[in-house]
GROMACS .gro file of C-alpha atoms in nm:
model
  129
    1MET     CA    1   8.478  10.063   9.403
    2VAL     CA    2   8.743  10.147   9.073
    3ALA     CA    3   9.058  10.259   9.172
    4ALA     CA    4   9.151  10.520   8.980
    5SER     CA    5   9.395  10.333   8.759
    6GLY     CA    6   9.155  10.115   8.595
    7ALA     CA    7   9.164   9.840   8.817
    8SER     CA    8   8.880   9.654   8.969
    9THR     CA    9   8.871   9.633   9.341
   10LEU     CA   10   8.828   9.286   9.471
   11VAL     CA   11   8.497   9.227   9.749
   12ALA     CA   12   8.482   8.915   9.779
   13ILE     CA   13   8.577   8.518   9.802
   14ARG     CA   14   8.331   8.232   9.772
   15ALA     CA   15   8.422   7.876   9.784
   16ALA     CA   16   8.126   7.631   9.780
   17HIS     CA   17   8.011   7.266   9.603
   18HIS     CA   18   7.859   7.103   9.347
   19PRO     CA   19   7.747   6.875   9.206
   20GLY     CA   20   8.044   6.740   9.030
   21HIS     CA   21   8.316   6.984   9.104
   22ASP     CA   22   8.401   7.276   9.384
   23ARG     CA   23   8.366   7.646   9.263
   24VAL     CA   24   8.591   7.996   9.320
   25VAL     CA   25   8.413   8.327   9.290
   26PHE     CA   26   8.613   8.591   9.327
   27GLU     CA   27   8.390   8.922   9.293
   28PHE     CA   28   8.496   9.272   9.204
   29SER     CA   29   8.358   9.612   9.201
   30GLY     CA   30   8.358   9.674   8.879
   31PRO     CA   31   8.519   9.493   8.509
   32VAL     CA   32   8.618   9.150   8.543
   33PRO     CA   33   9.028   9.215   8.569
   34ALA     CA   34   9.157   9.231   8.226
   35GLN     CA   35   9.386   8.939   8.262
   36ARG     CA   36   9.373   8.624   8.430
   37VAL     CA   37   9.605   8.336   8.409
   38THR     CA   38   9.582   7.999   8.606
   39GLY     CA   39   9.795   7.651   8.664
   40TYR     CA   40   9.880   7.423   8.878
   41VAL     CA   41  10.240   7.518   9.031
   42PRO     CA   42  10.464   7.339   9.271
   43ASP     CA   43  10.529   7.604   9.539
   44LEU     CA   44  10.341   7.952   9.665
   45ALA     CA   45  10.566   8.169   9.602
   46GLY     CA   46  10.504   8.608   9.769
   47ASP     CA   47  10.485   8.885   9.484
   48PRO     CA   48  10.751   9.099   9.472
   49SER     CA   49  10.933   8.887   9.766
   50TRP     CA   50  10.911   8.554   9.610
   51LEU     CA   51  10.959   8.424   9.949
   52PRO     CA   52  10.744   8.097  10.033
   53VAL     CA   53  10.402   8.116  10.118
   54PRO     CA   54  10.291   7.843  10.327
   55VAL     CA   55   9.898   7.612  10.176
   56ALA     CA   56   9.773   7.321  10.306
   57ALA     CA   57   9.795   7.110   9.927
   58ASP     CA   58   9.855   6.866   9.793
   59ALA     CA   59   9.824   7.032   9.430
   60ILE     CA   60   9.800   7.459   9.416
   61LEU     CA   61   9.663   7.621   9.138
   62GLN     CA   62   9.777   7.968   9.072
   63VAL     CA   63   9.530   8.203   8.953
   64ARG     CA   64   9.760   8.538   8.888
   65MET     CA   65   9.418   8.824   8.774
   66ALA     CA   66   9.548   9.204   8.538
   67SER     CA   67   9.413   9.515   8.607
   68ALA     CA   68   9.348   9.404   9.014
   69ARG     CA   69   9.353   9.524   9.318
   70GLY     CA   70   9.213   9.392   9.679
   71HIS     CA   71   9.331   9.736   9.881
   72ASP     CA   72   9.195  10.113   9.889
   73ASP     CA   73   9.409  10.430   9.789
   74ASN     CA   74   9.524  10.403  10.146
   75GLY     CA   75   9.601  10.088  10.100
   76ASN     CA   76   9.372   9.897  10.355
   77GLY     CA   77   9.195   9.556  10.304
   78THR     CA   78   8.880   9.545  10.071
   79TYR     CA   79   8.832   9.180  10.184
   80ARG     CA   80   8.889   8.935  10.509
   81PRO     CA   81   9.053   8.708  10.541
   82THR     CA   82   9.350   8.688  10.321
   83ARG     CA   83   9.366   8.320  10.348
   84ARG     CA   84   9.094   8.079  10.404
   85THR     CA   85   8.995   7.721  10.443
   86TYR     CA   86   8.721   7.527  10.330
   87PRO     CA   87   8.554   7.194  10.439
   88LEU     CA   88   8.496   7.092  10.070
   89PRO     CA   89   8.600   6.784   9.919
   90ASP     CA   90   8.846   7.003   9.614
   91VAL     CA   91   8.931   7.338   9.726
   92ILE     CA   92   9.095   7.288  10.008
   93GLN     CA   93   9.222   7.685  10.045
   94ILE     CA   94   9.261   7.993   9.931
   95VAL     CA   95   9.539   8.145  10.001
   96ASN     CA   96   9.616   8.544   9.830
   97SER     CA   97  10.047   8.544   9.804
   98GLY     CA   98  10.055   8.898   9.571
   99ASP     CA   99   9.891   9.202   9.575
  100PHE     CA  100  10.151   9.452   9.364
  101GLU     CA  101  10.098   9.677   9.084
  102GLY     CA  102   9.813   9.670   8.993
  103VAL     CA  103   9.861   9.210   9.018
  104LEU     CA  104   9.668   8.940   9.233
  105THR     CA  105   9.799   8.595   9.289
  106PHE     CA  106   9.596   8.361   9.496
  107GLY     CA  107   9.693   7.957   9.568
  108THR     CA  108   9.378   7.758   9.535
  109SER     CA  109   9.486   7.443   9.735
  110THR     CA  110   9.313   7.151   9.608
  111SER     CA  111   9.350   6.725   9.709
  112SER     CA  112   9.446   6.669   9.332
  113ALA     CA  113   9.586   6.801   9.055
  114ASP     CA  114   9.319   6.873   8.791
  115SER     CA  115   9.478   6.904   8.480
  116SER     CA  116   9.208   7.113   8.307
  117PRO     CA  117   9.078   7.401   8.545
  118GLU     CA  118   8.796   7.569   8.383
  119SER     CA  119   8.827   7.966   8.395
  120ARG     CA  120   8.619   8.163   8.341
  121LEU     CA  121   8.544   8.511   8.527
  122THR     CA  122   8.180   8.675   8.434
  123PRO     CA  123   8.007   8.993   8.578
  124VAL     CA  124   7.821   8.872   8.848
  125PRO     CA  125   7.602   9.170   9.047
  126SER     CA  126   7.759   9.259   9.352
  127HIS     CA  127   7.423   9.220   9.592
  128GLY     CA  128   7.424   9.550   9.704
  129ARG     CA  129   7.777   9.600   9.780
   0.00000   0.00000   0.00000
């Protein structure tokens, strides 16, 4: 499901532990989002309200993706839940903090602030979704 505006639609979020690191996957229908920005932030703010979004974390890695959305044309969410907690060594929680005007924002809480998080958006088959 690709949005009429050309934005890709988020259909799933997964996280798993691999030797030496935890991996988070944001799965989209259509092409990967055109823009993405990742970086550690002291607090997570909601978009567009800028109200604080609670996150269980020692460090918060914000992931912002443009030309993306997490809802259909009727405003219904296309992935669930919007807040999830994981029993992983590094990734603790992933929280949606914004889905507004073609920009999706998430806070990924981690056990420590890694100075160089890897950010890669790679087309992956949707496994029949």
